[in-house]
Coordinates of C-alpha atoms in Angstrom, one line a residue:
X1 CA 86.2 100.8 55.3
X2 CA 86.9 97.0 54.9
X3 CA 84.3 95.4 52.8
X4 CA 85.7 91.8 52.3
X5 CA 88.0 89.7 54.1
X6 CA 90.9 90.0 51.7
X7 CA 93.7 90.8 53.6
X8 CA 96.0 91.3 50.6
X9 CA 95.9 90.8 46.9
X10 CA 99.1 90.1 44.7
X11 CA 99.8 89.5 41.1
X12 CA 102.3 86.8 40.7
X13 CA 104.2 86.4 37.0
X14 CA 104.6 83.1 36.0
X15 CA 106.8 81.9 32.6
X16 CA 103.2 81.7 30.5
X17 CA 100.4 83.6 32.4
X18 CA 99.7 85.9 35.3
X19 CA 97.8 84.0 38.6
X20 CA 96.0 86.2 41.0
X21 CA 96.6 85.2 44.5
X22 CA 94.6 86.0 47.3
X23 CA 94.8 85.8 50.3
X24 CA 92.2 85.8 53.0
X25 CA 91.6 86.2 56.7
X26 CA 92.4 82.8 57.8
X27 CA 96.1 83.2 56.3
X28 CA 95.4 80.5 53.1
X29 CA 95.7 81.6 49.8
X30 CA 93.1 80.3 46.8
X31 CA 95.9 78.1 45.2
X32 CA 95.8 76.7 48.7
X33 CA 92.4 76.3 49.0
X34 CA 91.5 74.6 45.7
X35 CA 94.8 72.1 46.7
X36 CA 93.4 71.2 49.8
X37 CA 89.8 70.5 49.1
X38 CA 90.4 69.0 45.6
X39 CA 89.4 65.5 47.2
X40 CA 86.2 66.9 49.4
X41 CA 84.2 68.8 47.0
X42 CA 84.2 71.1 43.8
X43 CA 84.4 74.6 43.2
X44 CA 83.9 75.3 39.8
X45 CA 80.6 76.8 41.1
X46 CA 82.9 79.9 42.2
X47 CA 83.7 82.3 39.8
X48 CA 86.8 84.6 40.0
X49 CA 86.6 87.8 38.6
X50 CA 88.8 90.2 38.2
X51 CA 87.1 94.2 38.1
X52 CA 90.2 95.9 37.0
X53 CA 88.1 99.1 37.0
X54 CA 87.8 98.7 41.0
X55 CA 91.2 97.6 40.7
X56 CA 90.5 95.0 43.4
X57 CA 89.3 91.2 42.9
X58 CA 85.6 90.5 44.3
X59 CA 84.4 86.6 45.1
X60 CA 80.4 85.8 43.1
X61 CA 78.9 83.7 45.2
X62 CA 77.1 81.0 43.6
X63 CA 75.3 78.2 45.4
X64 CA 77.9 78.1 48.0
X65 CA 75.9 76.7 50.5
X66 CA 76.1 73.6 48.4
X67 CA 79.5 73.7 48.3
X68 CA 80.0 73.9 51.9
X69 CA 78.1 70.9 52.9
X70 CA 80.2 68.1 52.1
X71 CA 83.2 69.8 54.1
X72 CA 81.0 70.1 57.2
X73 CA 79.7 66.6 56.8
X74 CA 83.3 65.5 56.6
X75 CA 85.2 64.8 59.7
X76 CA 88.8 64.9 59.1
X77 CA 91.6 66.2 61.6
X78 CA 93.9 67.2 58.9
X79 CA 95.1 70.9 59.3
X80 CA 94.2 72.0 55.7
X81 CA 90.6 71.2 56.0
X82 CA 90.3 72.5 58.7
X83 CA 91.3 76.2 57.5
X84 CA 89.2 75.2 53.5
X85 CA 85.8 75.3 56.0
X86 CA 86.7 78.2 58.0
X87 CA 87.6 80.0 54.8
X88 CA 84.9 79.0 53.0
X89 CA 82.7 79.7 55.7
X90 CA 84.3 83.5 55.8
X91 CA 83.2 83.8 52.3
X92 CA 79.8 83.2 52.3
X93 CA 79.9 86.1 54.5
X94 CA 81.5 88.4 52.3
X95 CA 79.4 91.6 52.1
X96 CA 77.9 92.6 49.3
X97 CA 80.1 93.5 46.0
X98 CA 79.1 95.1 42.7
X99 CA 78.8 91.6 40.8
X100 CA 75.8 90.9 43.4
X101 CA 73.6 93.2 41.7
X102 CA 74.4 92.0 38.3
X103 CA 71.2 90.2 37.2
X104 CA 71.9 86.0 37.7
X105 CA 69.1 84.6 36.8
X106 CA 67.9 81.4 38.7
X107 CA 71.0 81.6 40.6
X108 CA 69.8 84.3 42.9
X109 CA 68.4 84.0 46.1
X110 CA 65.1 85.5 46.9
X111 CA 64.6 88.8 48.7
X112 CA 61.7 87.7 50.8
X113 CA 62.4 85.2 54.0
X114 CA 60.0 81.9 53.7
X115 CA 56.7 83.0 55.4
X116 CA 56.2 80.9 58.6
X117 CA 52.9 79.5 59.8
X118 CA 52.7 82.1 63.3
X119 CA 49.1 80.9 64.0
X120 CA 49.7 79.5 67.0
X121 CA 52.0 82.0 68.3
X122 CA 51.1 85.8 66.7
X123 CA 50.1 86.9 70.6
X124 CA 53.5 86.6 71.9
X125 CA 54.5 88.2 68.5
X126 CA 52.4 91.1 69.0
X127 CA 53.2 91.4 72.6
X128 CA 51.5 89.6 74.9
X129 CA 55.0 89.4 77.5
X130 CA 56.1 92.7 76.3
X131 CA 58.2 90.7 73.8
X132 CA 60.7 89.1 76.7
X133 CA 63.3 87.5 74.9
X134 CA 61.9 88.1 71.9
X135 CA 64.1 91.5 70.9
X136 CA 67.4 90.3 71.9
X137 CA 68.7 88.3 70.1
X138 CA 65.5 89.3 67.7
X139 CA 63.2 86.7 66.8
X140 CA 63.5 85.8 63.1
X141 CA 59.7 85.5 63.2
X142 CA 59.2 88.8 64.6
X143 CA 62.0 90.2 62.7
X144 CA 59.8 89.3 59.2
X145 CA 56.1 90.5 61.0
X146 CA 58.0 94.3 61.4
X147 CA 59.4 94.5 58.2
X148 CA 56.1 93.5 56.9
X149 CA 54.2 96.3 58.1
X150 CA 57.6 99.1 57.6
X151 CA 56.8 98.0 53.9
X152 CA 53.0 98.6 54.0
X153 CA 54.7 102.1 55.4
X154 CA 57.0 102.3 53.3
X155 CA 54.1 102.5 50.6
X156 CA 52.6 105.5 51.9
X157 CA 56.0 106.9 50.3
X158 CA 56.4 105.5 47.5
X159 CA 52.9 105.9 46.3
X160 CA 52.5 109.4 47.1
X161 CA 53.0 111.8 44.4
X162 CA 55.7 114.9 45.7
X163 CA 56.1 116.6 42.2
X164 CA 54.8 120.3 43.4
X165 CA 54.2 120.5 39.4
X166 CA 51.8 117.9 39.2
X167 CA 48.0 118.9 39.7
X168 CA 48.2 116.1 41.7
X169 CA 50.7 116.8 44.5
X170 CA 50.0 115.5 47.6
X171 CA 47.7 112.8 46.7
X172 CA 48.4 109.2 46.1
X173 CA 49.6 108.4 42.5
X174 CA 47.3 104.9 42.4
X175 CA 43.9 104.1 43.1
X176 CA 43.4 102.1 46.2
X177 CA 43.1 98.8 44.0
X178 CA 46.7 98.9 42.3
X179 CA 48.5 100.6 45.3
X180 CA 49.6 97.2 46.1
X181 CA 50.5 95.8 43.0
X182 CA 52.0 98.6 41.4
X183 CA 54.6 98.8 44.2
X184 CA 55.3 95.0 44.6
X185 CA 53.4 94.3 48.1
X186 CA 50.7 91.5 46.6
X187 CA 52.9 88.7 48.4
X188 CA 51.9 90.0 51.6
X189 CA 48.7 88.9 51.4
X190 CA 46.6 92.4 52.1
X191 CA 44.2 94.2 50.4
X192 CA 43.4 98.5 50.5
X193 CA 40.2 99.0 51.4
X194 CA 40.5 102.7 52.0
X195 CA 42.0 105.4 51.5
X196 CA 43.0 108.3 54.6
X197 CA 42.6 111.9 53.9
X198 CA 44.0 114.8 56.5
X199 CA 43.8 118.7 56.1
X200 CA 46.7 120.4 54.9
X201 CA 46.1 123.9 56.5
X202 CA 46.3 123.0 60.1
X203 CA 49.0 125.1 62.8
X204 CA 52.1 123.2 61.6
X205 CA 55.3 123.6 60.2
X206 CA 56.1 122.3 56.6
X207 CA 54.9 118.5 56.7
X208 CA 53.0 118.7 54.0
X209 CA 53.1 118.9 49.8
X210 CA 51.0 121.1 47.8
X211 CA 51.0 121.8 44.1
X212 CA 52.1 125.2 42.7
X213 CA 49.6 125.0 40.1
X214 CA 46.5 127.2 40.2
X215 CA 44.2 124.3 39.6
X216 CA 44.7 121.1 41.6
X217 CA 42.7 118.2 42.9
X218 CA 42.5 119.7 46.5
X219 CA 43.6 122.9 48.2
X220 CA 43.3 121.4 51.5
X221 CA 43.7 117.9 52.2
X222 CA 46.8 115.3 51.5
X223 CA 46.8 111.9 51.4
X224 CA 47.8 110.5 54.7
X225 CA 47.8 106.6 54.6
X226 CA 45.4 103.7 53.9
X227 CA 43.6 101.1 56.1
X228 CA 44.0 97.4 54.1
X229 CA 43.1 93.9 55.7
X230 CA 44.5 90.6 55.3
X231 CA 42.6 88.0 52.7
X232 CA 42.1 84.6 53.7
X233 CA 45.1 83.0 53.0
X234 CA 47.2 84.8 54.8
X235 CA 44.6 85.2 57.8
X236 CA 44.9 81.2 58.3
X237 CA 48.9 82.2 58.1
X238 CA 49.0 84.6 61.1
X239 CA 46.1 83.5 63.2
X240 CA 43.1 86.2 62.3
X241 CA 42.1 88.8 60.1
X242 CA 44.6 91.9 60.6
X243 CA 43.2 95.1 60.0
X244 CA 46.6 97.6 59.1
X245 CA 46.7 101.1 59.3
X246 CA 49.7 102.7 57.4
X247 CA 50.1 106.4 58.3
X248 CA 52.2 108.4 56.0
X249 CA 55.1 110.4 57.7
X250 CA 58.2 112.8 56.8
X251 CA 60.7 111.5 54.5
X252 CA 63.6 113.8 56.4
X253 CA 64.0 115.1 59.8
X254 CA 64.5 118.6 58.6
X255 CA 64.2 121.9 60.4
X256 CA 60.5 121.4 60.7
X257 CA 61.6 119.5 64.0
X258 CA 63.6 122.2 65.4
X259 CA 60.3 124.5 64.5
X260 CA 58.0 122.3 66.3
X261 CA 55.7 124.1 69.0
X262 CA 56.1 121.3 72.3
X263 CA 53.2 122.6 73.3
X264 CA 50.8 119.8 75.1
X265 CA 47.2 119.9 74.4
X266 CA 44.8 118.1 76.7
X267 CA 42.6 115.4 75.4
X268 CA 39.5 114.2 77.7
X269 CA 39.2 115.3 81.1
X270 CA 41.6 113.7 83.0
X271 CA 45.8 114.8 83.1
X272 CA 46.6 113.2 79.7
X273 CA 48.2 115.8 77.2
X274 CA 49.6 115.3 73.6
X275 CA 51.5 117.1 71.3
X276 CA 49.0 119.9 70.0
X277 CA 50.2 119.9 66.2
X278 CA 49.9 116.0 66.0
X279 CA 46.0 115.9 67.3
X280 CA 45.7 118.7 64.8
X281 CA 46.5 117.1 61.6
X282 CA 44.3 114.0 63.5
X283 CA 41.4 115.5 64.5
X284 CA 41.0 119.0 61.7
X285 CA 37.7 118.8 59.3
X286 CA 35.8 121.3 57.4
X287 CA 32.6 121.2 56.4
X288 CA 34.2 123.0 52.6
X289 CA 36.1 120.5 51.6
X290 CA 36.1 117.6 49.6
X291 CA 38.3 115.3 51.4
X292 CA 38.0 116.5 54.9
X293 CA 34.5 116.4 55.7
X294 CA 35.3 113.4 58.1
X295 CA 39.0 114.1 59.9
X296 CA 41.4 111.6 59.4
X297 CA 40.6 109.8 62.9
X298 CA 36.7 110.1 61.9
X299 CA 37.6 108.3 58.6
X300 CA 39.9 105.7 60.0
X301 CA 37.5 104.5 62.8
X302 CA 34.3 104.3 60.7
X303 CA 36.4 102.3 58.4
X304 CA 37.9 100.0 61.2
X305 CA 34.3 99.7 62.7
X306 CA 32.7 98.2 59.6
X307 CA 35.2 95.6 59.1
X308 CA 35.1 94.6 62.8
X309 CA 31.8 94.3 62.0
X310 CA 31.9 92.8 58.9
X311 CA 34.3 89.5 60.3
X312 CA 32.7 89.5 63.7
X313 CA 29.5 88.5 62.2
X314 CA 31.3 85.4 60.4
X315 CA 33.0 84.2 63.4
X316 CA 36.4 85.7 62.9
X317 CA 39.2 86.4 65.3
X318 CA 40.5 90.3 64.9
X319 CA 43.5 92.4 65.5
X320 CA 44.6 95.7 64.8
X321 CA 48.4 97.0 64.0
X322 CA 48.9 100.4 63.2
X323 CA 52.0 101.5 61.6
X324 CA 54.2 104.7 61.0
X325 CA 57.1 106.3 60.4
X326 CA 58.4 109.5 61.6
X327 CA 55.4 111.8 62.1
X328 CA 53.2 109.0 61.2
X329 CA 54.7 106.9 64.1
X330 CA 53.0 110.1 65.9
X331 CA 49.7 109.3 64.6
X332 CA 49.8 105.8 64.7
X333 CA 50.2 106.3 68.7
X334 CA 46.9 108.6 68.6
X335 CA 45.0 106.1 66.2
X336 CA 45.8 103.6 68.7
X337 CA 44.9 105.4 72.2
X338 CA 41.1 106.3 70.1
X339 CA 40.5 102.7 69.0
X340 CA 41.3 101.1 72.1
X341 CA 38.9 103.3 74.6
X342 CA 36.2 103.3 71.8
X343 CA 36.8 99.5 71.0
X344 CA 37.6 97.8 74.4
X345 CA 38.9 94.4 73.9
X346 CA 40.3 94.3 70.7
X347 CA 43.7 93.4 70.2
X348 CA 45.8 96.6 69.0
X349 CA 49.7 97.3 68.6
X350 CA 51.6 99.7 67.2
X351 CA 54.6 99.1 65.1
X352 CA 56.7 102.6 64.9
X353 CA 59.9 103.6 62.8
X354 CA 61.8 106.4 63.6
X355 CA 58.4 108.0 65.5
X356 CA 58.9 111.2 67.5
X357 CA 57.4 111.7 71.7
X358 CA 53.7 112.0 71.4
X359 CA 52.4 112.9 75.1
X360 CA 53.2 112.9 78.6
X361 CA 53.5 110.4 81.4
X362 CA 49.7 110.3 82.1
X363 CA 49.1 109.6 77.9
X364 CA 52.1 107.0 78.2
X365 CA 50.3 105.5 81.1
X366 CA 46.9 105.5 79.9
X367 CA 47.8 103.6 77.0
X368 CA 49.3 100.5 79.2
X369 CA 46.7 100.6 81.2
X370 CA 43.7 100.6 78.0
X371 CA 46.2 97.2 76.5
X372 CA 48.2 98.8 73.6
X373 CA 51.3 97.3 72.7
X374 CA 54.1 99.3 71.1
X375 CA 56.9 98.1 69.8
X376 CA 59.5 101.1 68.7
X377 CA 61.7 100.8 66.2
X378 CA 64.5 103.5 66.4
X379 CA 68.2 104.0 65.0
X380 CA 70.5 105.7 67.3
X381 CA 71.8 108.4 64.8
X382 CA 68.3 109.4 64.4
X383 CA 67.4 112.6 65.9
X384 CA 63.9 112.7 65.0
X385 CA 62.9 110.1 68.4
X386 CA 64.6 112.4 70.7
X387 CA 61.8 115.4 69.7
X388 CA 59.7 117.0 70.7
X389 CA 61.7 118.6 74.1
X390 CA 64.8 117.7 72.9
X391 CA 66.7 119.8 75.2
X392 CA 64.9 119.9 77.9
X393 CA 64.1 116.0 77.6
X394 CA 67.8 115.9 78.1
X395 CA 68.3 117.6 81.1
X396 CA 65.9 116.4 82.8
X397 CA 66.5 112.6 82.0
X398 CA 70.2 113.2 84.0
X399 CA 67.4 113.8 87.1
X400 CA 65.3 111.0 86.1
X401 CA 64.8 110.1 89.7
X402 CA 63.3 113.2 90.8
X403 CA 61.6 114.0 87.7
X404 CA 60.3 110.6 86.4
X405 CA 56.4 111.8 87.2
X406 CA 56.2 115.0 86.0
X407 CA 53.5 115.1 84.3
X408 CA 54.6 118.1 81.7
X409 CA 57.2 116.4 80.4
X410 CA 56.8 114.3 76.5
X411 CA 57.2 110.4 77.3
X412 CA 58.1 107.8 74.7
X413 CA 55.5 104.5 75.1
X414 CA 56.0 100.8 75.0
X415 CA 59.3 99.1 74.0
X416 CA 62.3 99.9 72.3
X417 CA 63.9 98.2 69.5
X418 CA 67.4 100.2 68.8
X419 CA 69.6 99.6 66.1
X420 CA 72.6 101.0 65.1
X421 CA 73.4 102.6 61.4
X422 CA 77.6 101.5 62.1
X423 CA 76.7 97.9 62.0
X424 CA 75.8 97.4 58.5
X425 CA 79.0 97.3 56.4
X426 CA 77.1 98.2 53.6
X427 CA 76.3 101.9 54.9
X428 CA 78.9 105.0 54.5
X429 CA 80.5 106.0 58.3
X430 CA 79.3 109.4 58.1
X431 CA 76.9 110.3 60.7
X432 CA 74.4 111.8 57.9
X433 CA 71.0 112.9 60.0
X434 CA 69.2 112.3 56.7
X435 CA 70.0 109.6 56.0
X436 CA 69.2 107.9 59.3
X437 CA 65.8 108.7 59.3
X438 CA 65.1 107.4 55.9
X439 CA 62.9 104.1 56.2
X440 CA 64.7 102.2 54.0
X441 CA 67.9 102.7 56.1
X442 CA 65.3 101.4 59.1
X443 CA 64.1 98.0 57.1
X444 CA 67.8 97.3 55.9
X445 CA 69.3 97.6 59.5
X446 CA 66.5 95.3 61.0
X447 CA 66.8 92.8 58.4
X448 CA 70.3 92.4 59.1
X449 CA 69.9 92.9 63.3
X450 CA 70.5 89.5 65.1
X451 CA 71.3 91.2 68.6
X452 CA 72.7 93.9 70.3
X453 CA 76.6 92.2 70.6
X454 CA 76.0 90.4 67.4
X455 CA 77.6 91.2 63.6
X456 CA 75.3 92.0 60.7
X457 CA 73.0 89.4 59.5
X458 CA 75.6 87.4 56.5
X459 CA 72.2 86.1 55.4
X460 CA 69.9 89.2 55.1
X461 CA 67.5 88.9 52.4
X462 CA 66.3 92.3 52.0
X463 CA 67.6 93.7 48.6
X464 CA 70.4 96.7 50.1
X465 CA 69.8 98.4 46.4
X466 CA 66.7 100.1 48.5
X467 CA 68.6 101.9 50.5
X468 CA 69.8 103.6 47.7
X469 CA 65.8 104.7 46.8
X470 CA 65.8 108.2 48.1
X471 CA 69.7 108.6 49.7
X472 CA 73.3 108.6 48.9
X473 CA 74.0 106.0 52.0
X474 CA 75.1 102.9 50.1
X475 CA 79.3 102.4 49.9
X476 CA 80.6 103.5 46.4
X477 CA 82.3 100.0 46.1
X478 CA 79.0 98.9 45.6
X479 CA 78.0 101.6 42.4
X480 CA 74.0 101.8 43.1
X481 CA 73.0 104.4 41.5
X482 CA 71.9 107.2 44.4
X483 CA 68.6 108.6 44.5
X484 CA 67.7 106.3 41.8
X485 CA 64.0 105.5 42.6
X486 CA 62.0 108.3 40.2
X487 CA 59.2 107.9 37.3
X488 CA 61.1 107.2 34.0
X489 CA 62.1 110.5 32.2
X490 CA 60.7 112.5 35.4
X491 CA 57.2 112.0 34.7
X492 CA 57.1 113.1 31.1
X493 CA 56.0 111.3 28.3
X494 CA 56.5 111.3 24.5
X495 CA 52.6 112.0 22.8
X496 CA 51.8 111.2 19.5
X497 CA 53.1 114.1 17.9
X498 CA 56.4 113.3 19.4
X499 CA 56.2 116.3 22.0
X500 CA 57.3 115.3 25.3
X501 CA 54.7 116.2 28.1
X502 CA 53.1 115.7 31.4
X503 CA 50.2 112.3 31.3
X504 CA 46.9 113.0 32.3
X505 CA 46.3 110.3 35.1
X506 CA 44.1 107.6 34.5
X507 CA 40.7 108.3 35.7
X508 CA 40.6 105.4 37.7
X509 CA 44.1 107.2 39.8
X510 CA 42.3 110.2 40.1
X511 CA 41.5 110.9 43.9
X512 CA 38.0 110.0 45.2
X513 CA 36.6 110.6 48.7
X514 CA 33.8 108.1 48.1
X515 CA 36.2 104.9 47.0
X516 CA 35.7 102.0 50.0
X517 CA 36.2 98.3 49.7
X518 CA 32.3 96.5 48.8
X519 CA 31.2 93.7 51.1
X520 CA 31.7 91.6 47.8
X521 CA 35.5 92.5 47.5
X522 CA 36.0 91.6 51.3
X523 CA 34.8 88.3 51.0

């Protein structure tokens, strides 16, 4: 796979040293280069290396923006020039190399897009047309709203704690008040004000993690997400206080999808069915646990309800976004059908990664009809959006106009955002099923998505190293480590008698049922 414009790279013996020539897409070589643009600017901002280890030469990009300025303020009709901008243009869209993740300094650019004032605008963001002309080419805007909220998914994640050895297991690994900071999300402007509980032991295949200890902090719920709202500043940013709910999903689409029972469960009295696991793990409680007196929808709506109430009494214009990936797509699109009949005129969309079918055609059309707007986000090697009903979803889409209203067969809602894993030149070919459901592999396609016919974002911000977190996807010429996201030593730590062993958490960290945001920490 090419992953630079070099064409061809020769090594040229001259009487006292050896030059490198290279030469690029545009046919000019870098002796030709420097010659012609020695009167219109300087580049001894570029540094040539040579990584005889790669055995290939890779161009560090260095303020290069700066160097391109003067050529495209200068209008000259000589030849050379001509092909010095194009060139030079070509290289500021060079791909990532290894000597990009090398630690610069100053001299690298940020990972986060400037944050736009979207005040006036954060209805047509959130749907208002059904986001006409909004997705294609995509809206950079937009483009930094989703990304936004796939990180407060992406949390769920990397906040939960997996290691079946731990006491632990299945809860998250910080308390609500350090969930943010610990993971790097503060500059988003959100604060946790509760954390989601859901009952392990429901009719389900293996979604969730459960420790192998004897003794653990629950037998029967997990952590499934967190409900956070935006503080003041960054209310004024977007327009009104955002209420977020971040449902935790699958990491990978494995046979537990093939397993899953497409059975449809009725909800209400009307025709509207949905996927009968999915409710369960929404709606199962017990009176004998800990965690799950309240269900996971009875938890998330009491919590929604006193923040409405808390901002409605001082004025305040509300929304609420619900987020997911994977199964957590799922119950974002349950969350969203509950708060919307129960809560009629508040503003709610759903912002979905990789999110399986829910319901049928009378769910799909009940939720247009009650004013919730989901936006999709889905990659087309991902198999996990094409279940439940895979197969029969198949057939019966090549007789779409003859079975369009059947009412028994699973619908996908709202709009569709569909990317493509082939366009990044930073991803391996292979067509790993894995690896295309992974999030990260999600946020790093839509940061670099400009439009369906378009090429891969040159100046995506989004640091690819994520990818990288939980996969193998990343190209080898870049050497990030895979798999590389993990506690240092795997969780062990070196006591005071210098014997290496498991921490005791922090008993701020350990799970608590009763911890909710004060009126005093929402003001």
């Amino acid at each position: 796979m090419e992953v630079s414009p070099l064409r061809q790279v020769r090594k040229e013996k001259g009487a006292k040293k050896t030059k490198w020539v290279l030469k690029l897409k545009f046919g000019v070589t870098w002796k030709a280069i420097k010659k012609a643009s020695s009167s219109t600017m300087k580049l001894n901002r570029f540094h040539l290396t040579c990584a005889s280890s790669m055995k290939q030469l890779s161009l560090v990009r260095v303020q290069a923006e700066e160097a391109v300025k003067p050529i495209q303020q200068t209008h000259t009709k000589k030849k050379a020039s001509h092909h010095v901008t194009k060139s030079l243009l070509s290289l500021l869209q060079l791909p990532y190399t290894a000597s990009d993740f090398i630690d610069w300094g100053d001299l690298m650019t940020p990972t986060k897009s400037p944050k736009e004032n979207i005040s006036t605008k954060w209805r047509e963001i959130h749907d208002l047309h059904n986001w006409d002309n909004l997705l294609d080419p995509l809206h950079p805007w937009l483009r930094r709203e989703i990304i936004k909220y796939g990180e407060f998914a992406q949390a769920t994640y990397d906040g939960f704690d997996f290691d079946p050895l731990s006491e632990f297991c299945g809860s998250c690994r910080y308390n609500r008040h350090k969930l943010f900071e610990e993971l790097g999300l503060t500059n988003h402007g959100y604060k946790v004000t509760k954390y989601i509980y859901a009952m392990s032991h429901v009719d389900v295949p293996s979604w969730f993690e459960r420790s192998h200890l004897g003794e653990t902090w629950s037998k029967d719920s997990n952590w499934m997400g967190y409900v956070a709202v935006s503080n003041d500043e960054e209310s004024e940013r977007i327009g009104r206080r955002d209420i977020v709910m971040a449902w935790r999903g699958t990491i990978a689409p494995t046979e537990w999808f093939t397993d899953l029972k497409a059975m449809l469960e009725r909800i209400g009295d009307g025709k509207i069915k949905v996927q009968h696991g999915f409710r369960s793990i929404y709606k199962s409680k017990s009176e004998f646990t800990r965690y799950n007196k309240l269900s996971a929808s009875e938890q998330v709506m009491e919590e929604v309800n006193r923040l409405i109430k808390f901002y409605e009494a001082k004025g305040e214009g509300i929304s609420f976004t619900i987020t997911g990936h994977s199964l957590g797509g799922a119950l974002a699109l349950l969350n969203a059908y509950e708060a919307a009949t129960s809560i009629p005129g508040l503003p709610i969309s759903v912002i979905s990664f990789g999110a399986p079918r829910v319901g049928n055609l009378a769910f799909k059309e009940k939720l247009d009809e009650i004013g919730v707007k989901t936006l999709r986000i889905v990659v087309k090697q991902d198999i996990v959006p094409k279940f439940p009903g895979f197969i029969c979803n198949n057939i019966l889409h090549k007789l779409n106009f003859v079975t369009k209203k059947f009412n028994w067969v699973y619908r996908h809602v709202g709009s569709q955002l569909k990317l493509d894993m082939f366009m990044s030149p930073y991803l391996k070919r292979e067509s790993d099923l894995i690896g295309s459901h992974n999030l990260e592999i999600y946020l790093h396609l839509l940061d670099g998505f400009l439009g369906k016919q378009r090429k891969f974002r040159w100046n995506a911000r989004r640091d690819v190293a994520l990818v990288n977190k939980t996969t193998d996807m990343l190209i080898e010429e870049l050497r990030i480590p895979k798999f590389w996201y993990q506690l240092p030593y795997k969780g062990l730590v070196l006591n005071k008698h210098g014997r290496w062993v498991k921490p005791c958490r922090e008993p701020e960290d350990v799970p608590s049922p009763l911890s909710v945001a004060s009126e005093n920490e929402l003001h």
